[in-house]
GROMACS .gro file of N, CA and C in nm:
model
  462
    1UNK      N    1 -15.676  15.420  24.556
    1UNK     CA    2 -15.551  15.383  24.501
    1UNK      C    3 -15.549  15.243  24.468
    2UNK      N    4 -15.609  15.150  24.564
    2UNK     CA    5 -15.586  15.004  24.509
    2UNK      C    6 -15.684  14.961  24.414
    3UNK      N    7 -15.781  15.033  24.401
    3UNK     CA    8 -15.859  15.024  24.266
    3UNK      C    9 -15.808  15.048  24.146
    4UNK      N   10 -15.725  15.158  24.136
    4UNK     CA   11 -15.639  15.196  24.030
    4UNK      C   12 -15.537  15.097  23.987
    5UNK      N   13 -15.461  15.050  24.077
    5UNK     CA   14 -15.359  14.933  24.063
    5UNK      C   15 -15.438  14.805  24.007
    6UNK      N   16 -15.549  14.786  24.052
    6UNK     CA   17 -15.613  14.661  24.028
    6UNK      C   18 -15.642  14.672  23.892
    7UNK      N   19 -15.687  14.778  23.844
    7UNK     CA   20 -15.751  14.804  23.717
    7UNK      C   21 -15.651  14.822  23.618
    8UNK      N   22 -15.524  14.878  23.643
    8UNK     CA   23 -15.412  14.889  23.549
    8UNK      C   24 -15.363  14.740  23.531
    9UNK      N   25 -15.346  14.658  23.658
    9UNK     CA   26 -15.298  14.524  23.639
    9UNK      C   27 -15.396  14.435  23.541
   10UNK      N   28 -15.520  14.442  23.550
   10UNK     CA   29 -15.621  14.370  23.494
   10UNK      C   30 -15.609  14.418  23.337
   11UNK      N   31 -15.604  14.543  23.299
   11UNK     CA   32 -15.585  14.606  23.157
   11UNK      C   33 -15.461  14.530  23.106
   12UNK      N   34 -15.356  14.523  23.172
   12UNK     CA   35 -15.238  14.482  23.127
   12UNK      C   36 -15.239  14.330  23.097
   13UNK      N   37 -15.307  14.268  23.182
   13UNK     CA   38 -15.339  14.125  23.179
   13UNK      C   39 -15.398  14.092  23.065
   14UNK      N   40 -15.496  14.174  23.011
   14UNK     CA   41 -15.580  14.116  22.901
   14UNK      C   42 -15.593  14.215  22.779
   15UNK      N   43 -15.476  14.291  22.762
   15UNK     CA   44 -15.413  14.371  22.642
   15UNK      C   45 -15.320  14.286  22.581
   16UNK      N   46 -15.336  14.249  22.449
   16UNK     CA   47 -15.228  14.178  22.372
   16UNK      C   48 -15.106  14.267  22.372
   17UNK      N   49 -14.984  14.200  22.366
   17UNK     CA   50 -14.866  14.268  22.349
   17UNK      C   51 -14.857  14.321  22.206
   18UNK      N   52 -14.811  14.444  22.198
   18UNK     CA   53 -14.817  14.526  22.081
   18UNK      C   54 -14.701  14.456  21.972
   19UNK      N   55 -14.759  14.415  21.857
   19UNK     CA   56 -14.680  14.369  21.754
   19UNK      C   57 -14.617  14.221  21.772
   20UNK      N   58 -14.690  14.148  21.863
   20UNK     CA   59 -14.648  14.009  21.899
   20UNK      C   60 -14.685  13.927  21.761
   21UNK      N   61 -14.598  13.833  21.729
   21UNK     CA   62 -14.629  13.744  21.602
   21UNK      C   63 -14.745  13.653  21.656
   22UNK      N   64 -14.851  13.629  21.567
   22UNK     CA   65 -14.929  13.531  21.574
   22UNK      C   66 -14.951  13.426  21.449
   23UNK      N   67 -14.987  13.330  21.451
   23UNK     CA   68 -15.002  13.239  21.341
   23UNK      C   69 -15.127  13.136  21.354
   24UNK      N   70 -15.180  13.129  21.231
   24UNK     CA   71 -15.296  13.033  21.219
   24UNK      C   72 -15.329  12.984  21.075
   25UNK      N   73 -15.409  12.887  21.065
   25UNK     CA   74 -15.419  12.838  20.943
   25UNK      C   75 -15.543  12.908  20.868
   26UNK      N   76 -15.514  12.961  20.751
   26UNK     CA   77 -15.630  13.029  20.686
   26UNK      C   78 -15.721  12.924  20.590
   27UNK      N   79 -15.838  12.934  20.605
   27UNK     CA   80 -15.919  12.847  20.536
   27UNK      C   81 -15.972  12.927  20.417
   28UNK      N   82 -15.944  12.886  20.285
   28UNK     CA   83 -16.000  12.961  20.184
   28UNK      C   84 -16.052  12.878  20.086
   29UNK      N   85 -16.180  12.886  20.036
   29UNK     CA   86 -16.252  12.827  19.916
   29UNK      C   87 -16.164  12.820  19.784
   30UNK      N   88 -16.096  12.926  19.764
   30UNK     CA   89 -16.028  12.958  19.634
   30UNK      C   90 -15.901  12.883  19.645
   31UNK      N   91 -15.817  12.905  19.745
   31UNK     CA   92 -15.689  12.873  19.751
   31UNK      C   93 -15.650  12.737  19.841
   32UNK      N   94 -15.740  12.676  19.902
   32UNK     CA   95 -15.737  12.587  19.995
   32UNK      C   96 -15.668  12.642  20.139
   33UNK      N   97 -15.654  12.555  20.229
   33UNK     CA   98 -15.609  12.599  20.348
   33UNK      C   99 -15.439  12.630  20.337
   34UNK      N  100 -15.409  12.744  20.396
   34UNK     CA  101 -15.266  12.758  20.397
   34UNK      C  102 -15.211  12.838  20.537
   35UNK      N  103 -15.089  12.819  20.580
   35UNK     CA  104 -15.054  12.847  20.700
   35UNK      C  105 -15.008  13.021  20.682
   36UNK      N  106 -15.035  13.096  20.764
   36UNK     CA  107 -14.995  13.246  20.782
   36UNK      C  108 -14.944  13.262  20.929
   37UNK      N  109 -14.854  13.372  20.936
   37UNK     CA  110 -14.793  13.428  21.059
   37UNK      C  111 -14.789  13.561  21.028
   38UNK      N  112 -14.813  13.654  21.142
   38UNK     CA  113 -14.806  13.801  21.116
   38UNK      C  114 -14.803  13.879  21.245
   39UNK      N  115 -14.754  13.989  21.231
   39UNK     CA  116 -14.752  14.082  21.347
   39UNK      C  117 -14.872  14.176  21.357
   40UNK      N  118 -14.884  14.241  21.476
   40UNK     CA  119 -14.995  14.332  21.472
   40UNK      C  120 -14.926  14.452  21.400
   41UNK      N  121 -15.022  14.537  21.362
   41UNK     CA  122 -15.007  14.660  21.286
   41UNK      C  123 -14.912  14.766  21.349
   42UNK      N  124 -14.809  14.830  21.306
   42UNK     CA  125 -14.739  14.940  21.356
   42UNK      C  126 -14.710  15.026  21.227
   43UNK      N  127 -14.740  15.165  21.254
   43UNK     CA  128 -14.736  15.265  21.144
   43UNK      C  129 -14.788  15.210  21.022
   44UNK      N  130 -14.909  15.181  21.027
   44UNK     CA  131 -14.989  15.130  20.911
   44UNK      C  132 -14.933  15.023  20.833
   45UNK      N  133 -14.838  14.921  20.890
   45UNK     CA  134 -14.772  14.825  20.825
   45UNK      C  135 -14.761  14.697  20.918
   46UNK      N  136 -14.750  14.584  20.886
   46UNK     CA  137 -14.712  14.450  20.950
   46UNK      C  138 -14.632  14.356  20.854
   47UNK      N  139 -14.571  14.293  20.906
   47UNK     CA  140 -14.474  14.172  20.862
   47UNK      C  141 -14.580  14.029  20.848
   48UNK      N  142 -14.548  13.989  20.746
   48UNK     CA  143 -14.622  13.840  20.739
   48UNK      C  144 -14.558  13.738  20.669
   49UNK      N  145 -14.572  13.622  20.702
   49UNK     CA  146 -14.510  13.494  20.642
   49UNK      C  147 -14.635  13.417  20.608
   50UNK      N  148 -14.606  13.334  20.490
   50UNK     CA  149 -14.688  13.219  20.442
   50UNK      C  150 -14.595  13.102  20.392
   51UNK      N  151 -14.671  12.997  20.403
   51UNK     CA  152 -14.602  12.865  20.353
   51UNK      C  153 -14.586  12.876  20.198
   52UNK      N  154 -14.463  12.854  20.181
   52UNK     CA  155 -14.451  12.840  20.030
   52UNK      C  156 -14.414  12.706  19.974
   53UNK      N  157 -14.344  12.705  19.846
   53UNK     CA  158 -14.311  12.562  19.799
   53UNK      C  159 -14.179  12.509  19.881
   54UNK      N  160 -14.116  12.594  19.931
   54UNK     CA  161 -13.998  12.552  20.003
   54UNK      C  162 -14.007  12.555  20.145
   55UNK      N  163 -14.034  12.452  20.225
   55UNK     CA  164 -14.075  12.472  20.370
   55UNK      C  165 -13.953  12.560  20.458
   56UNK      N  166 -13.830  12.548  20.400
   56UNK     CA  167 -13.723  12.606  20.464
   56UNK      C  168 -13.717  12.760  20.445
   57UNK      N  169 -13.803  12.806  20.348
   57UNK     CA  170 -13.794  12.949  20.300
   57UNK      C  171 -13.929  13.003  20.286
   58UNK      N  172 -14.004  13.036  20.407
   58UNK     CA  173 -14.154  13.085  20.374
   58UNK      C  174 -14.144  13.228  20.300
   59UNK      N  175 -14.270  13.237  20.257
   59UNK     CA  176 -14.290  13.366  20.176
   59UNK      C  177 -14.290  13.482  20.259
   60UNK      N  178 -14.228  13.588  20.286
   60UNK     CA  179 -14.206  13.688  20.362
   60UNK      C  180 -14.238  13.809  20.317
   61UNK      N  181 -14.318  13.917  20.375
   61UNK     CA  182 -14.355  14.027  20.300
   61UNK      C  183 -14.389  14.143  20.418
   62UNK      N  184 -14.375  14.260  20.366
   62UNK     CA  185 -14.419  14.374  20.440
   62UNK      C  186 -14.537  14.445  20.376
   63UNK      N  187 -14.628  14.474  20.457
   63UNK     CA  188 -14.736  14.548  20.420
   63UNK      C  189 -14.740  14.686  20.467
   64UNK      N  190 -14.759  14.789  20.399
   64UNK     CA  191 -14.742  14.927  20.436
   64UNK      C  192 -14.861  14.999  20.377
   65UNK      N  193 -14.886  15.134  20.414
   65UNK     CA  194 -14.996  15.212  20.345
   65UNK      C  195 -14.972  15.243  20.201
   66UNK      N  196 -14.863  15.282  20.161
   66UNK     CA  197 -14.816  15.317  20.029
   66UNK      C  198 -14.669  15.313  20.021
   67UNK      N  199 -14.615  15.249  19.904
   67UNK     CA  200 -14.469  15.241  19.893
   67UNK      C  201 -14.452  15.314  19.743
   68UNK      N  202 -14.349  15.378  19.717
   68UNK     CA  203 -14.320  15.455  19.601
   68UNK      C  204 -14.239  15.370  19.496
   69UNK      N  205 -14.112  15.318  19.541
   69UNK     CA  206 -14.013  15.255  19.443
   69UNK      C  207 -14.060  15.135  19.415
   70UNK      N  208 -14.037  15.097  19.277
   70UNK     CA  209 -14.054  14.947  19.254
   70UNK      C  210 -13.972  14.853  19.304
   71UNK      N  211 -13.832  14.873  19.302
   71UNK     CA  212 -13.726  14.794  19.358
   71UNK      C  213 -13.657  14.876  19.475
   72UNK      N  214 -13.642  14.838  19.580
   72UNK     CA  215 -13.566  14.898  19.681
   72UNK      C  216 -13.507  14.820  19.758
   73UNK      N  217 -13.434  14.879  19.883
   73UNK     CA  218 -13.380  14.798  19.987
   73UNK      C  219 -13.439  14.831  20.113
   74UNK      N  220 -13.443  14.715  20.194
   74UNK     CA  221 -13.509  14.749  20.314
   74UNK      C  222 -13.389  14.709  20.409
   75UNK      N  223 -13.365  14.803  20.515
   75UNK     CA  224 -13.254  14.782  20.609
   75UNK      C  225 -13.331  14.716  20.720
   76UNK      N  226 -13.262  14.610  20.777
   76UNK     CA  227 -13.333  14.537  20.884
   76UNK      C  228 -13.229  14.538  20.999
   77UNK      N  229 -13.260  14.549  21.132
   77UNK     CA  230 -13.182  14.556  21.238
   77UNK      C  231 -13.272  14.437  21.348
   78UNK      N  232 -13.214  14.337  21.377
   78UNK     CA  233 -13.265  14.266  21.476
   78UNK      C  234 -13.193  14.297  21.619
   79UNK      N  235 -13.265  14.322  21.719
   79UNK     CA  236 -13.211  14.345  21.847
   79UNK      C  237 -13.212  14.220  21.932
   80UNK      N  238 -13.107  14.152  21.945
   80UNK     CA  239 -13.081  14.026  22.025
   80UNK      C  240 -13.068  14.049  22.156
   81UNK      N  241 -13.015  14.160  22.220
   81UNK     CA  242 -13.011  14.207  22.333
   81UNK      C  243 -13.006  14.359  22.317
   82UNK      N  244 -13.044  14.455  22.419
   82UNK     CA  245 -13.051  14.592  22.404
   82UNK      C  246 -12.900  14.651  22.342
   83UNK      N  247 -12.805  14.558  22.360
   83UNK     CA  248 -12.690  14.624  22.312
   83UNK      C  249 -12.608  14.537  22.208
   84UNK      N  250 -12.677  14.431  22.166
   84UNK     CA  251 -12.647  14.342  22.045
   84UNK      C  252 -12.733  14.341  21.942
   85UNK      N  253 -12.689  14.377  21.826
   85UNK     CA  254 -12.777  14.368  21.718
   85UNK      C  255 -12.721  14.291  21.599
   86UNK      N  256 -12.796  14.272  21.502
   86UNK     CA  257 -12.767  14.191  21.396
   86UNK      C  258 -12.843  14.258  21.280
   87UNK      N  259 -12.760  14.314  21.179
   87UNK     CA  260 -12.796  14.386  21.066
   87UNK      C  261 -12.802  14.319  20.928
   88UNK      N  262 -12.919  14.362  20.846
   88UNK     CA  263 -12.924  14.304  20.713
   88UNK      C  264 -12.982  14.416  20.628
   89UNK      N  265 -12.941  14.398  20.487
   89UNK     CA  266 -13.008  14.485  20.378
   89UNK      C  267 -13.060  14.402  20.278
   90UNK      N  268 -13.176  14.413  20.247
   90UNK     CA  269 -13.251  14.324  20.146
   90UNK      C  270 -13.319  14.392  20.028
   91UNK      N  271 -13.288  14.352  19.915
   91UNK     CA  272 -13.360  14.411  19.792
   91UNK      C  273 -13.479  14.345  19.771
   92UNK      N  274 -13.598  14.429  19.767
   92UNK     CA  275 -13.723  14.379  19.757
   92UNK      C  276 -13.795  14.439  19.648
   93UNK      N  277 -13.916  14.357  19.609
   93UNK     CA  278 -13.991  14.395  19.506
   93UNK      C  279 -14.132  14.435  19.552
   94UNK      N  280 -14.196  14.548  19.496
   94UNK     CA  281 -14.317  14.607  19.522
   94UNK      C  282 -14.427  14.530  19.455
   95UNK      N  283 -14.536  14.532  19.510
   95UNK     CA  284 -14.669  14.471  19.451
   95UNK      C  285 -14.731  14.566  19.370
   96UNK      N  286 -14.827  14.529  19.267
   96UNK     CA  287 -14.882  14.622  19.169
   96UNK      C  288 -14.970  14.725  19.236
   97UNK      N  289 -15.025  14.708  19.350
   97UNK     CA  290 -15.111  14.798  19.408
   97UNK      C  291 -15.031  14.882  19.536
   98UNK      N  292 -14.891  14.870  19.529
   98UNK     CA  293 -14.801  14.952  19.599
   98UNK      C  294 -14.809  14.934  19.764
   99UNK      N  295 -14.865  14.828  19.794
   99UNK     CA  296 -14.908  14.807  19.933
   99UNK      C  297 -14.800  14.726  20.008
  100UNK      N  298 -14.728  14.639  19.933
  100UNK     CA  299 -14.655  14.524  19.984
  100UNK      C  300 -14.512  14.537  19.925
  101UNK      N  301 -14.412  14.519  19.996
  101UNK     CA  302 -14.278  14.452  19.950
  101UNK      C  303 -14.250  14.311  19.986
  102UNK      N  304 -14.223  14.256  19.881
  102UNK     CA  305 -14.179  14.094  19.891
  102UNK      C  306 -14.047  14.078  19.920
  103UNK      N  307 -13.991  13.994  20.014
  103UNK     CA  308 -13.846  13.963  20.027
  103UNK      C  309 -13.816  13.848  19.931
  104UNK      N  310 -13.698  13.835  19.914
  104UNK     CA  311 -13.649  13.728  19.817
  104UNK      C  312 -13.632  13.605  19.904
  105UNK      N  313 -13.675  13.506  19.848
  105UNK     CA  314 -13.652  13.368  19.907
  105UNK      C  315 -13.521  13.354  19.980
  106UNK      N  316 -13.402  13.390  19.918
  106UNK     CA  317 -13.278  13.373  19.964
  106UNK      C  318 -13.248  13.454  20.079
  107UNK      N  319 -13.337  13.538  20.145
  107UNK     CA  320 -13.309  13.598  20.263
  107UNK      C  321 -13.301  13.491  20.382
  108UNK      N  322 -13.351  13.392  20.372
  108UNK     CA  323 -13.353  13.285  20.488
  108UNK      C  324 -13.205  13.223  20.480
  109UNK      N  325 -13.115  13.300  20.543
  109UNK     CA  326 -12.982  13.229  20.548
  109UNK      C  327 -12.990  13.198  20.703
  110UNK      N  328 -12.873  13.116  20.722
  110UNK     CA  329 -12.848  13.071  20.854
  110UNK      C  330 -12.863  13.174  20.975
  111UNK      N  331 -12.786  13.271  20.925
  111UNK     CA  332 -12.765  13.401  21.020
  111UNK      C  333 -12.891  13.478  21.027
  112UNK      N  334 -12.975  13.498  20.932
  112UNK     CA  335 -13.098  13.555  20.926
  112UNK      C  336 -13.198  13.481  21.000
  113UNK      N  337 -13.202  13.337  20.980
  113UNK     CA  338 -13.306  13.252  21.071
  113UNK      C  339 -13.248  13.280  21.224
  114UNK      N  340 -13.140  13.260  21.251
  114UNK     CA  341 -13.104  13.281  21.406
  114UNK      C  342 -13.139  13.399  21.438
  115UNK      N  343 -13.114  13.525  21.378
  115UNK     CA  344 -13.151  13.645  21.440
  115UNK      C  345 -13.300  13.647  21.445
  116UNK      N  346 -13.360  13.615  21.334
  116UNK     CA  347 -13.518  13.609  21.346
  116UNK      C  348 -13.573  13.544  21.485
  117UNK      N  349 -13.518  13.413  21.512
  117UNK     CA  350 -13.573  13.348  21.619
  117UNK      C  351 -13.514  13.403  21.749
  118UNK      N  352 -13.400  13.476  21.752
  118UNK     CA  353 -13.355  13.513  21.869
  118UNK      C  354 -13.370  13.651  21.919
  119UNK      N  355 -13.408  13.725  21.847
  119UNK     CA  356 -13.438  13.871  21.855
  119UNK      C  357 -13.561  13.909  21.930
  120UNK      N  358 -13.561  14.023  22.000
  120UNK     CA  359 -13.668  14.052  22.072
  120UNK      C  360 -13.746  14.176  22.005
  121UNK      N  361 -13.672  14.239  21.932
  121UNK     CA  362 -13.727  14.345  21.847
  121UNK      C  363 -13.668  14.340  21.709
  122UNK      N  364 -13.743  14.391  21.611
  122UNK     CA  365 -13.691  14.418  21.473
  122UNK      C  366 -13.723  14.541  21.438
  123UNK      N  367 -13.644  14.617  21.364
  123UNK     CA  368 -13.666  14.755  21.299
  123UNK      C  369 -13.633  14.747  21.180
  124UNK      N  370 -13.720  14.809  21.088
  124UNK     CA  371 -13.707  14.816  20.920
  124UNK      C  372 -13.713  14.950  20.880
  125UNK      N  373 -13.619  14.991  20.786
  125UNK     CA  374 -13.629  15.103  20.725
  125UNK      C  375 -13.633  15.081  20.581
  126UNK      N  376 -13.758  15.117  20.510
  126UNK     CA  377 -13.766  15.122  20.373
  126UNK      C  378 -13.709  15.252  20.311
  127UNK      N  379 -13.614  15.222  20.233
  127UNK     CA  380 -13.520  15.318  20.170
  127UNK      C  381 -13.595  15.358  20.027
  128UNK      N  382 -13.657  15.477  20.027
  128UNK     CA  383 -13.706  15.491  19.900
  128UNK      C  384 -13.646  15.638  19.828
  129UNK      N  385 -13.643  15.625  19.706
  129UNK     CA  386 -13.585  15.758  19.650
  129UNK      C  387 -13.674  15.843  19.602
  130UNK      N  388 -13.806  15.804  19.587
  130UNK     CA  389 -13.918  15.910  19.538
  130UNK      C  390 -13.998  15.968  19.638
  131UNK      N  391 -14.004  15.885  19.763
  131UNK     CA  392 -14.068  15.922  19.865
  131UNK      C  393 -13.988  15.926  19.998
  132UNK      N  394 -14.027  15.970  20.100
  132UNK     CA  395 -13.951  15.972  20.222
  132UNK      C  396 -13.928  15.818  20.273
  133UNK      N  397 -13.806  15.783  20.327
  133UNK     CA  398 -13.806  15.665  20.401
  133UNK      C  399 -13.919  15.624  20.493
  134UNK      N  400 -13.941  15.504  20.517
  134UNK     CA  401 -14.059  15.469  20.617
  134UNK      C  402 -13.999  15.378  20.716
  135UNK      N  403 -14.029  15.394  20.830
  135UNK     CA  404 -13.971  15.296  20.947
  135UNK      C  405 -14.074  15.232  21.028
  136UNK      N  406 -14.030  15.116  21.064
  136UNK     CA  407 -14.140  15.024  21.124
  136UNK      C  408 -14.041  14.939  21.235
  137UNK      N  409 -14.126  14.910  21.336
  137UNK     CA  410 -14.062  14.842  21.459
  137UNK      C  411 -14.175  14.739  21.502
  138UNK      N  412 -14.133  14.611  21.517
  138UNK     CA  413 -14.221  14.520  21.563
  138UNK      C  414 -14.171  14.423  21.668
  139UNK      N  415 -14.227  14.383  21.746
  139UNK     CA  416 -14.189  14.291  21.845
  139UNK      C  417 -14.185  14.153  21.799
  140UNK      N  418 -14.079  14.082  21.845
  140UNK     CA  419 -14.041  13.951  21.797
  140UNK      C  420 -14.076  13.840  21.891
  141UNK      N  421 -14.158  13.876  21.987
  141UNK     CA  422 -14.203  13.771  22.085
  141UNK      C  423 -14.287  13.682  21.978
  142UNK      N  424 -14.280  13.557  22.004
  142UNK     CA  425 -14.344  13.453  21.928
  142UNK      C  426 -14.290  13.414  21.792
  143UNK      N  427 -14.184  13.494  21.756
  143UNK     CA  428 -14.134  13.471  21.615
  143UNK      C  429 -14.086  13.317  21.586
  144UNK      N  430 -14.005  13.258  21.693
  144UNK     CA  431 -13.982  13.116  21.662
  144UNK      C  432 -14.100  13.037  21.649
  145UNK      N  433 -14.193  13.042  21.718
  145UNK     CA  434 -14.325  12.946  21.714
  145UNK      C  435 -14.388  12.978  21.587
  146UNK      N  436 -14.396  13.112  21.518
  146UNK     CA  437 -14.457  13.143  21.405
  146UNK      C  438 -14.368  13.092  21.293
  147UNK      N  439 -14.241  13.109  21.297
  147UNK     CA  440 -14.151  13.059  21.184
  147UNK      C  441 -14.174  12.888  21.165
  148UNK      N  442 -14.166  12.837  21.293
  148UNK     CA  443 -14.179  12.686  21.292
  148UNK      C  444 -14.316  12.640  21.252
  149UNK      N  445 -14.432  12.715  21.269
  149UNK     CA  446 -14.547  12.688  21.231
  149UNK      C  447 -14.546  12.691  21.069
  150UNK      N  448 -14.505  12.807  21.021
  150UNK     CA  449 -14.521  12.834  20.875
  150UNK      C  450 -14.432  12.740  20.815
  151UNK      N  451 -14.341  12.707  20.863
  151UNK     CA  452 -14.219  12.617  20.794
  151UNK      C  453 -14.263  12.472  20.801
  152UNK      N  454 -14.340  12.415  20.897
  152UNK     CA  455 -14.358  12.286  20.913
  152UNK      C  456 -14.436  12.243  20.789
  153UNK      N  457 -14.413  12.127  20.761
  153UNK     CA  458 -14.492  12.051  20.625
  153UNK      C  459 -14.642  12.012  20.657
  154UNK      N  460 -14.652  11.983  20.779
  154UNK     CA  461 -14.802  11.949  20.819
  154UNK      C  462 -14.895  12.058  20.826
   0.00000   0.00000   0.00000
């Protein structure tokens, strides 16, 4: 019994938290170095941010297996506490290969940033008219560090 408990404890210690935000500098011979933050994959999708021209508004996108609609809305629920949520609905654009939805730069409002930094979980519903809606859930652990990293000028 003691060996089982020890094994479970060690496994938990060395297993990454599902969907935790990570960030790093990507080195590219073609595009130069750039900053990127991303979640672990959930339901064949992940959220990612990259530094853009405006440090206060990083480029954010959702990667999925396949999206149908060219333009659609993504409903977002940030869980600040188990009982307190902040909701947004964002019109997004699809990539040519149908795998990405790009969020507009103006999503980075004061209330969106506060919710992004202070939530523990984010849930997304991709509303599609030609295919079924797709749902994602990501841990927001490390989201503040990820946003600060991608938003920093250095």
